[in-house]
Coordinates of C-alpha atoms in Angstrom, one line a residue:
X287 CA 23.5 30.8 15.7
X288 CA 22.0 34.1 17.6
X289 CA 19.5 35.6 16.4
X290 CA 20.2 39.4 17.2
X291 CA 23.0 39.2 14.5
X292 CA 20.5 37.8 11.6
X293 CA 18.5 40.2 10.0
X294 CA 14.4 39.9 8.7
X295 CA 15.6 37.7 5.5
X296 CA 17.2 35.6 7.5
X297 CA 20.8 37.0 6.5
X298 CA 23.7 37.1 9.2
X299 CA 25.6 40.0 7.5
X300 CA 28.8 40.2 10.1
X301 CA 29.0 36.3 9.4
X302 CA 28.5 36.0 5.8
X303 CA 31.3 39.1 5.0
X304 CA 34.0 37.7 7.7
X305 CA 33.4 34.1 5.9
X306 CA 34.3 35.5 2.5
X307 CA 37.1 37.5 3.8
X308 CA 38.5 34.0 4.9
X309 CA 37.7 32.9 1.5
X310 CA 40.1 35.0 0.2
X311 CA 43.4 33.4 2.0
X312 CA 43.2 30.6 -0.2
X313 CA 43.6 33.0 -2.8
X314 CA 46.5 34.9 -1.3
X315 CA 48.1 32.0 -0.2
X316 CA 48.3 30.8 -4.1
X317 CA 50.3 33.5 -4.8
X318 CA 52.3 34.2 -1.8
X319 CA 53.5 30.6 -1.1
X320 CA 53.8 29.7 -4.6
X321 CA 56.1 32.7 -5.1
X322 CA 58.4 31.5 -2.7
X323 CA 58.8 28.0 -4.5
X324 CA 59.4 29.2 -7.5
X325 CA 63.1 28.1 -7.6
X326 CA 62.0 25.0 -6.2
X327 CA 59.5 24.0 -9.1
X328 CA 61.7 25.5 -11.6
X329 CA 64.6 23.2 -10.4
X330 CA 62.7 19.8 -9.0
X331 CA 60.7 20.0 -12.4
X332 CA 63.2 21.2 -15.1
X333 CA 61.0 24.6 -16.1
X334 CA 61.8 27.5 -18.0
X335 CA 60.9 30.9 -16.7
X336 CA 58.5 31.3 -19.6
X337 CA 56.9 27.5 -17.8
X338 CA 56.7 29.0 -14.2
X339 CA 54.9 32.1 -16.0
X340 CA 52.3 29.8 -17.8
X341 CA 51.6 27.9 -14.7
X342 CA 51.4 31.0 -12.7
X343 CA 49.2 32.7 -15.5
X344 CA 47.0 29.2 -15.5
X345 CA 45.7 30.1 -11.5
X346 CA 44.4 33.4 -13.3
X347 CA 43.0 31.7 -16.3
X348 CA 41.1 29.4 -14.1
X349 CA 39.9 32.4 -12.4
X350 CA 39.0 33.8 -16.0
X351 CA 36.8 31.1 -17.2
X352 CA 35.1 30.8 -13.7
X353 CA 34.4 34.2 -13.6
X354 CA 33.4 34.8 -17.1
X355 CA 31.4 31.8 -17.7
X356 CA 29.4 32.4 -14.4
X357 CA 28.7 36.0 -14.7
X358 CA 25.6 35.6 -16.8
X359 CA 24.1 33.0 -15.0
X360 CA 25.1 34.2 -11.1
X361 CA 21.5 36.1 -10.9
X362 CA 20.1 32.6 -11.5
X363 CA 22.1 30.5 -9.5
X364 CA 22.8 32.7 -6.4
X365 CA 25.4 33.5 -4.4
X366 CA 25.2 30.2 -2.3
X367 CA 25.8 27.9 -5.2
X368 CA 29.2 29.9 -6.4
X369 CA 30.5 29.9 -3.2
X370 CA 29.9 25.6 -2.9
X371 CA 31.2 25.6 -6.1
X372 CA 34.8 27.5 -5.0
X373 CA 34.6 25.4 -2.0
X374 CA 35.2 22.1 -3.8
X375 CA 37.2 23.6 -6.9
X376 CA 39.5 24.8 -4.2
X377 CA 39.9 21.3 -2.2
X378 CA 40.4 19.1 -5.5
X379 CA 43.1 22.3 -7.0
X380 CA 45.2 21.7 -4.3
X381 CA 44.7 17.7 -4.3
X382 CA 46.2 18.1 -7.8
X383 CA 49.3 20.3 -7.5
X384 CA 50.4 18.0 -4.6
X385 CA 50.0 14.9 -6.9
X386 CA 52.5 16.4 -9.2
X387 CA 55.2 15.2 -6.7
X388 CA 55.0 11.8 -7.9
X389 CA 55.8 13.1 -11.2
X390 CA 58.4 15.5 -10.9
X391 CA 61.4 15.3 -13.5
X392 CA 58.4 13.6 -15.9
X393 CA 57.3 15.9 -18.7
X394 CA 53.9 14.7 -17.2
X395 CA 54.6 17.2 -14.2
X396 CA 54.3 20.2 -15.8
X397 CA 51.0 19.3 -17.4
X398 CA 49.6 18.0 -13.9
X399 CA 50.7 21.5 -12.0
X400 CA 49.2 23.6 -15.3
X401 CA 46.1 21.7 -14.4
X402 CA 45.7 22.5 -10.8
X403 CA 46.8 25.4 -10.7
X404 CA 43.6 25.8 -13.3
X405 CA 41.4 24.0 -10.8
X406 CA 42.6 26.6 -8.1
X407 CA 42.4 29.2 -10.1
X408 CA 38.5 28.2 -10.6
X409 CA 38.3 28.5 -6.7
X410 CA 39.5 31.6 -6.6
X411 CA 37.4 33.1 -9.1
X412 CA 34.4 31.8 -7.8
X413 CA 34.7 33.4 -4.6
X414 CA 35.6 36.8 -6.2
X415 CA 32.3 36.0 -8.3
X416 CA 30.5 35.4 -4.6
X417 CA 32.2 37.9 -2.4
X418 CA 32.2 41.5 -4.7
X419 CA 28.4 41.2 -5.6
X420 CA 27.7 40.0 -1.7
X421 CA 29.5 42.7 -0.1
X422 CA 27.8 45.1 -2.6
X423 CA 24.4 44.0 -1.6
X424 CA 25.0 43.4 2.2
X425 CA 26.9 47.0 2.4
X426 CA 24.9 49.4 0.0
X427 CA 25.6 52.5 1.2
X428 CA 29.5 52.1 1.6
X429 CA 30.3 50.0 -1.4
X430 CA 33.7 51.0 -2.5
X431 CA 34.9 51.5 1.1
X432 CA 33.9 48.0 2.0
X433 CA 35.2 46.6 -0.7
X434 CA 38.2 48.2 0.1
X435 CA 37.6 46.1 3.6
X436 CA 36.9 42.8 2.0
X437 CA 40.4 43.0 -0.3
X438 CA 42.4 43.7 2.5
X439 CA 42.1 40.1 3.1
X440 CA 44.0 39.3 0.0
X441 CA 47.4 41.3 0.7
X442 CA 46.7 40.3 4.4
X443 CA 46.8 36.2 3.7
X444 CA 49.9 37.0 1.4
X445 CA 51.3 38.4 4.5
X446 CA 50.5 35.2 6.3
X447 CA 51.4 33.2 3.6
X448 CA 54.3 34.8 3.1
X449 CA 55.6 34.6 7.0
X450 CA 54.6 31.0 6.9
X451 CA 56.5 30.1 3.7
X452 CA 59.3 32.1 5.2
X453 CA 59.7 30.6 8.9
X454 CA 58.9 27.2 7.3
X455 CA 61.9 27.5 5.0
X456 CA 63.9 28.5 7.7
X457 CA 63.2 26.2 10.2
X458 CA 63.8 23.4 7.7
X459 CA 63.5 19.5 9.0
X460 CA 60.9 19.0 11.8
X461 CA 61.2 15.3 12.3
X462 CA 60.6 13.6 9.2
X463 CA 59.0 16.2 7.5
X464 CA 60.6 19.2 5.2
X465 CA 58.9 22.1 6.1
X466 CA 61.0 23.8 3.5
X467 CA 59.6 21.6 1.0
X468 CA 57.0 23.0 -1.7
X469 CA 54.3 20.0 -1.2
X470 CA 54.0 21.4 2.6
X471 CA 53.8 25.1 1.5
X472 CA 50.9 23.8 -0.9
X473 CA 49.4 21.4 2.1
X474 CA 49.3 24.8 3.9
X475 CA 46.0 26.1 1.9
X476 CA 43.8 23.6 3.0
X477 CA 43.3 24.9 6.4
X478 CA 41.7 28.3 5.2
X479 CA 39.6 26.3 3.0
X480 CA 38.1 24.2 5.3
X481 CA 37.7 26.9 7.9
X482 CA 35.8 29.2 4.9
X483 CA 34.0 26.0 4.1
X484 CA 32.3 26.1 7.7
X485 CA 31.8 29.5 7.9
X486 CA 30.1 30.1 4.8
X487 CA 28.4 26.8 3.4
X488 CA 25.5 26.5 6.6
X489 CA 24.3 29.9 5.9
X490 CA 21.7 31.7 4.0
X491 CA 23.0 34.3 1.3
X492 CA 21.2 37.3 -0.1
X493 CA 20.0 38.0 -3.8
X494 CA 22.5 40.7 -5.3
X495 CA 21.5 44.3 -5.8
X496 CA 19.9 44.0 -9.5
X497 CA 17.8 40.5 -8.8
X498 CA 16.7 42.5 -5.4
X499 CA 15.1 45.6 -7.4
X500 CA 13.9 42.9 -9.7
X501 CA 16.1 44.1 -13.3
X502 CA 15.8 41.6 -15.2
X503 CA 18.8 39.1 -16.1
X504 CA 18.6 39.8 -20.3
X505 CA 18.3 43.7 -19.5
X506 CA 21.4 43.6 -17.2
X507 CA 23.3 41.5 -19.5
X508 CA 22.3 44.0 -22.6
X509 CA 22.9 47.1 -20.4
X510 CA 26.6 45.4 -19.4
X511 CA 27.7 44.6 -23.1
X512 CA 26.4 48.1 -24.8
X513 CA 27.4 50.3 -22.3
X514 CA 30.3 52.4 -23.7
X515 CA 32.2 53.1 -20.2
X516 CA 31.0 49.9 -18.4
X517 CA 33.0 48.1 -21.6
X518 CA 36.1 50.8 -20.8
X519 CA 36.2 49.7 -17.5
X520 CA 36.9 45.8 -17.9
X521 CA 39.5 47.1 -20.6
X522 CA 41.2 48.8 -18.0
X523 CA 40.5 46.4 -15.4
X524 CA 42.7 44.3 -17.6
X525 CA 45.4 46.5 -17.3
X526 CA 45.3 47.0 -13.7
X527 CA 45.1 43.6 -12.4
X528 CA 47.7 42.8 -14.6
X529 CA 49.9 45.5 -13.5
X530 CA 49.3 43.9 -9.6
X531 CA 49.3 40.6 -9.9
X532 CA 52.1 39.5 -12.8
X533 CA 54.9 41.6 -11.0
X534 CA 53.7 40.3 -7.7
X535 CA 54.1 37.0 -9.3
X536 CA 57.8 37.3 -10.0
X537 CA 59.3 39.7 -6.9
X538 CA 59.6 37.2 -4.6
X539 CA 62.0 34.7 -7.1
X540 CA 63.4 37.7 -8.6
X541 CA 64.7 39.3 -5.0
X542 CA 65.8 35.6 -3.9
X543 CA 68.2 35.1 -7.0
X544 CA 69.7 38.5 -5.8
X545 CA 70.6 37.2 -2.7
X546 CA 67.5 38.9 -0.9
X547 CA 65.2 37.7 1.2
X548 CA 62.4 38.1 -1.1
X549 CA 59.7 36.8 0.8
X550 CA 60.2 39.2 3.4
X551 CA 60.3 42.0 0.9
X552 CA 56.8 40.6 -0.5
X553 CA 55.2 40.1 3.0
X554 CA 56.2 44.3 3.3
X555 CA 54.8 44.9 0.3
X556 CA 51.3 43.1 0.9
X557 CA 51.1 44.1 4.4
X558 CA 51.0 47.8 3.7
X559 CA 48.6 46.9 1.1
X560 CA 46.1 45.3 3.5
X561 CA 46.8 48.4 6.3
X562 CA 45.9 50.8 2.9
X563 CA 42.8 49.1 2.2
X564 CA 41.4 49.1 5.5
X565 CA 41.7 52.9 6.3
X566 CA 40.3 53.6 2.6
X567 CA 37.4 55.7 4.0
X568 CA 39.5 59.0 4.2
X569 CA 40.8 58.6 0.8
X570 CA 37.7 57.7 -1.1
X571 CA 36.2 61.2 0.4
X572 CA 39.0 63.3 -0.4
X573 CA 40.4 61.9 -3.7
X574 CA 37.0 60.2 -5.3
X575 CA 37.3 56.3 -6.8
X576 CA 38.7 58.2 -10.4
X577 CA 41.1 60.4 -8.2
X578 CA 42.3 57.5 -6.2
X579 CA 42.8 55.3 -9.3
X580 CA 45.0 58.1 -11.1
X581 CA 47.2 58.5 -8.3
X582 CA 48.1 54.6 -7.9
X583 CA 48.5 54.4 -11.7
X584 CA 51.4 56.5 -11.3
X585 CA 52.7 55.1 -8.3
X586 CA 52.2 51.9 -9.9
X587 CA 54.4 52.5 -12.9
X588 CA 57.1 54.2 -10.7
X589 CA 57.5 51.1 -8.3
X590 CA 58.4 48.6 -11.2
X591 CA 60.7 51.2 -12.8
X592 CA 62.4 51.3 -9.2
X593 CA 62.3 47.0 -8.7
X594 CA 64.1 47.1 -12.2
X595 CA 66.7 49.3 -11.4
X596 CA 67.9 48.3 -7.6
X597 CA 69.4 45.3 -7.8
X598 CA 70.1 44.8 -4.0
X599 CA 70.0 46.2 -1.2
X600 CA 67.5 46.0 1.7
X601 CA 66.4 49.8 2.4
X602 CA 66.2 50.3 -1.6
X603 CA 64.0 47.3 -2.1
X604 CA 61.7 48.2 0.7
X605 CA 61.5 51.8 -0.8
X606 CA 60.7 50.0 -4.2
X607 CA 57.9 47.7 -2.5
X608 CA 56.6 50.7 -0.4
X609 CA 55.9 53.1 -3.7
X610 CA 54.7 49.9 -5.8
X611 CA 52.4 48.7 -2.7
X612 CA 50.8 52.1 -2.4
X613 CA 49.8 52.1 -5.9
X614 CA 48.1 48.8 -6.4
X615 CA 46.6 48.9 -3.2
X616 CA 43.7 50.6 -4.5
X617 CA 43.0 48.9 -8.0
X618 CA 41.4 45.9 -7.5
X619 CA 38.3 47.4 -4.9
X620 CA 38.3 50.6 -6.0
X621 CA 37.6 49.8 -9.8
X622 CA 34.7 47.3 -8.1
X623 CA 33.4 50.1 -6.4
X624 CA 33.6 52.5 -9.0
X625 CA 31.1 49.9 -11.7
X626 CA 29.1 49.2 -8.6
X627 CA 28.4 53.0 -7.8
X628 CA 28.4 54.6 -10.7
X629 CA 26.9 51.5 -13.2
X630 CA 24.9 49.6 -10.4
X631 CA 22.4 48.1 -13.3
X632 CA 25.6 46.2 -14.5
X633 CA 25.1 44.5 -11.1
X634 CA 26.8 41.3 -10.5
X635 CA 27.6 40.8 -14.2
X636 CA 29.5 43.7 -14.7
X637 CA 31.5 43.2 -11.5
X638 CA 32.3 39.5 -12.4
X639 CA 32.9 40.1 -16.1
X640 CA 35.4 43.2 -15.5
X641 CA 37.3 40.4 -12.5
X642 CA 37.1 37.7 -15.0
X643 CA 38.9 39.4 -18.2
X644 CA 41.3 41.3 -15.8
X645 CA 42.0 37.9 -14.7
X646 CA 42.5 35.8 -18.0
X647 CA 44.7 38.8 -19.5
X648 CA 46.7 39.2 -16.2
X649 CA 47.6 35.4 -16.3
X650 CA 49.0 36.0 -20.3
X651 CA 51.0 38.5 -18.9
X652 CA 52.6 36.1 -16.4
X653 CA 53.8 33.9 -19.2
X654 CA 55.0 37.0 -21.3
X655 CA 56.9 38.5 -18.2
X656 CA 58.9 34.7 -18.2
X657 CA 59.2 35.5 -21.8
X658 CA 61.0 38.6 -21.2
X659 CA 63.0 37.2 -18.2
X660 CA 64.1 34.2 -20.6
X661 CA 65.0 36.7 -23.9
X662 CA 67.1 39.2 -21.3
X663 CA 68.8 36.7 -19.2
X664 CA 71.9 35.6 -21.6
X665 CA 73.0 38.9 -21.1
X666 CA 73.7 38.4 -17.7
X667 CA 75.2 35.3 -18.0
X668 CA 79.3 34.7 -17.9
X669 CA 79.3 33.3 -21.1
X670 CA 82.7 32.2 -20.5
X671 CA 81.9 30.5 -16.9
X672 CA 78.6 29.2 -18.6
X673 CA 80.4 27.1 -21.8
X674 CA 83.2 25.7 -19.5
X675 CA 80.0 24.3 -17.2
X676 CA 78.3 23.0 -20.3
X677 CA 81.4 21.2 -21.5
X678 CA 82.5 19.6 -18.4
X679 CA 78.9 18.3 -18.2
X680 CA 79.2 16.8 -21.6
X681 CA 82.8 15.4 -20.5
X682 CA 82.0 14.1 -17.3
X683 CA 78.1 13.1 -17.2
X684 CA 78.4 10.0 -19.4
X685 CA 81.0 8.5 -17.1
X686 CA 78.4 9.5 -14.3
X687 CA 75.6 7.4 -16.6
X688 CA 77.8 4.3 -17.2
X689 CA 78.6 4.0 -13.2
X690 CA 74.7 4.3 -12.5
X691 CA 74.0 1.9 -15.3
X692 CA 76.3 -0.9 -14.0
X693 CA 74.9 -0.6 -10.6
X694 CA 71.3 -0.9 -12.2
X695 CA 69.5 -3.9 -10.0
X696 CA 71.8 -3.7 -7.0
X697 CA 69.9 -1.1 -4.7
X698 CA 72.8 -1.1 -2.0
X699 CA 75.2 0.4 -5.0
X700 CA 72.5 2.3 -6.0
X701 CA 71.9 4.1 -2.8
X702 CA 76.0 4.2 -2.6
X703 CA 76.1 6.0 -5.8
X704 CA 73.0 8.3 -4.5
X705 CA 71.7 8.7 -8.0
X706 CA 69.5 6.9 -10.5
X707 CA 70.5 6.6 -14.5
X708 CA 67.4 8.9 -15.3
X709 CA 69.1 11.8 -13.2
X710 CA 72.2 11.6 -15.3
X711 CA 69.9 11.3 -18.6
X712 CA 67.6 14.4 -18.0
X713 CA 71.2 16.3 -17.5
X714 CA 73.2 15.0 -20.5
X715 CA 70.0 15.5 -23.0
X716 CA 69.0 19.2 -21.7
X717 CA 73.0 20.1 -21.5
X718 CA 73.3 18.7 -25.0
X719 CA 70.5 20.8 -26.5
X720 CA 71.7 24.0 -25.0
X721 CA 75.5 23.3 -25.9
X722 CA 74.4 22.4 -29.7
X723 CA 72.2 25.6 -30.1
X724 CA 75.3 27.1 -28.5
X725 CA 77.8 25.9 -31.0
X726 CA 75.6 26.5 -33.9
X727 CA 74.4 30.2 -33.0
X728 CA 77.7 31.3 -31.7
X729 CA 75.5 32.6 -28.6
X730 CA 73.6 31.5 -25.4
X731 CA 69.7 30.8 -25.6
X732 CA 68.1 31.8 -22.5
X733 CA 65.4 29.3 -22.1
X734 CA 67.5 26.4 -23.5
X735 CA 70.7 27.5 -21.3
X736 CA 68.9 28.0 -18.3
X737 CA 67.2 24.4 -18.5
X738 CA 70.5 23.0 -18.5
X739 CA 71.4 24.4 -15.7
X740 CA 68.7 23.9 -13.8
X741 CA 68.8 19.9 -14.7
X742 CA 71.9 20.1 -13.3
X743 CA 71.2 21.7 -10.5
X744 CA 68.4 19.0 -9.5
X745 CA 70.8 16.0 -10.3
X746 CA 71.8 15.5 -6.6
X747 CA 74.5 13.7 -7.8
X748 CA 77.1 13.9 -4.9
X749 CA 80.1 14.0 -7.1
X750 CA 78.9 16.8 -9.3
X751 CA 78.5 19.4 -6.1
X752 CA 81.3 21.8 -6.7
X753 CA 79.8 21.7 -10.3
X754 CA 76.3 22.6 -9.3
X755 CA 77.7 25.3 -6.9
X756 CA 78.9 26.9 -10.0
X757 CA 75.8 26.8 -11.7
X758 CA 74.2 28.2 -9.1
X759 CA 76.4 31.2 -8.9
X760 CA 76.2 31.8 -12.5
X761 CA 72.4 31.1 -12.9
X762 CA 71.1 33.1 -10.2
X763 CA 72.5 36.4 -11.6
X764 CA 71.1 35.8 -14.7
X765 CA 67.6 35.3 -13.3
X766 CA 67.8 38.3 -11.6
X767 CA 68.5 40.5 -14.3
X768 CA 65.7 39.1 -16.5
X769 CA 63.4 39.3 -13.9
X770 CA 64.0 42.8 -13.5
X771 CA 64.0 43.9 -17.3
X772 CA 60.4 42.3 -17.2
X773 CA 59.4 45.1 -14.6
X774 CA 61.1 47.9 -17.0
X775 CA 59.1 46.2 -19.8
X776 CA 55.7 46.3 -17.9
X777 CA 55.8 49.6 -16.0
X778 CA 54.7 51.8 -19.0
X779 CA 51.7 50.5 -19.4
X780 CA 50.8 52.3 -16.2
X781 CA 50.5 55.6 -18.2
X782 CA 47.5 54.5 -20.2
X783 CA 45.7 53.9 -16.7
X784 CA 46.7 57.1 -15.3
X785 CA 45.2 58.9 -18.7
X786 CA 41.9 57.2 -18.7
X787 CA 41.1 57.9 -15.0
X788 CA 42.5 61.7 -15.3
X789 CA 40.1 62.0 -17.9
X790 CA 37.4 60.7 -15.8
X791 CA 38.3 62.9 -12.7
X792 CA 38.6 66.1 -14.8
X793 CA 35.0 64.9 -16.4
X794 CA 33.3 64.6 -12.5
X795 CA 35.1 67.6 -11.5
X796 CA 33.6 70.1 -14.4
X797 CA 30.1 68.2 -13.5
X798 CA 30.0 68.8 -9.8
X799 CA 32.3 66.1 -8.3
X800 CA 31.6 62.5 -8.2
X801 CA 28.2 61.0 -7.4
X802 CA 27.1 57.6 -7.0
X803 CA 24.1 56.2 -8.8
X804 CA 21.2 54.3 -7.0
X805 CA 19.2 51.5 -8.4
X806 CA 15.9 52.1 -6.6
X807 CA 14.6 48.6 -5.2
X808 CA 11.3 47.3 -6.5
X809 CA 11.2 49.0 -9.5
X810 CA 11.8 46.9 -12.6
X811 CA 13.8 48.2 -15.1
X812 CA 15.8 51.1 -13.2
X813 CA 18.5 52.2 -15.0
X814 CA 22.0 53.4 -14.0
X815 CA 24.1 55.9 -15.1

């Protein structure tokens, strides 16, 4: 290691910052790549939109758990221990998700995916717990700007992940490997995990700002949980992170169901976010963090409304993505910078608690968005065509089951059929539940009907290929409509954020403008704002 890059305390600032930036790639991939394979997971594991929302939410709950439980102890255990925990959590989480392949179609498949998502989320959370306070400690005079630079690697990683996912899906089979299959997309996450592990783990890490200044941990905790504005910022972070991560999980799937290249629109959106964060400096100087966050809230709500209106059309959807990107780009890093600059005594505890609480609530919102999509889906289902499909399954699939049972034990006969008895039994079971409910209630149930159609799509019965194509033609527009209604349901929440930061901006203007608060080093008990 070159001594010219190491300071008097043995800290290699450039390599630490670069390693922390690369460590955001697994988090980014867990959003971009997973967002592109939601359709596969729904079909292969027979999951509802709400199920998928819960799995996506589990990543955020894992982040929330790690952040909230680590926050009170981060000053004691240090940043290096948190980074090491992130590395191993990422490895274990990715491996667990991949192991779900061996139980696909079984009810246990959902729970293996759910558990793997939580462990991956723990890794994501520990990286946030490490990277944010470390960036503030490495660059105390440029916190908001450098935090925007740091968080540019999250959308930047999503661009890379989205493009990788798109091109792997387009290539398809490469020899014996299906590059489009969800397992390959998840396995790609091992690459950045090993890279950031090699970059970060051998290095010496800095102390957090409050530890360097000698502020006792108890005093930091007490300040954080009793200061009213710090607590309000934590609540607002719950909303802003929900507005950013909840919709972004659903955008590729919703657009794919409209026949669009959802991952390309997603890549455009996240690419803009990365560029905006890299060039955040002039915006910070002109508007101050509070002004930036007010504008971000207005643009985010507008972008979500546009996504709910535009069903198709690449130009219109790119415009919606552009407006949304200009909104959500500054939420995460600027709020962290605001907390660190205005309330430095909250230290890493305030930062980590704020992010952890935000992750927990945004995970819940993802599940709720899936539930909203399921509730609205029947409005876009062609009832006559859908019931006809369900009735045809009821009539024909018992015959397919009979043939499979007769062929049981004869591998050649089963190979010729192309399906197993279990494949047919799942379709019959899901179909009967949906059809019985329709006959009893007189209307289609979104989750039950969606499950029945997805089971049919995943059955892989050659003789039912035409019926499967009809099911896909009915289901895709309904899933698209349900997703767009979920965006519309979430959009008004942005007004709460806009009102809060408008108030802070006006208050600062009356006091002569935005001012960062300095935490004097070497003076125990020094107070922030």
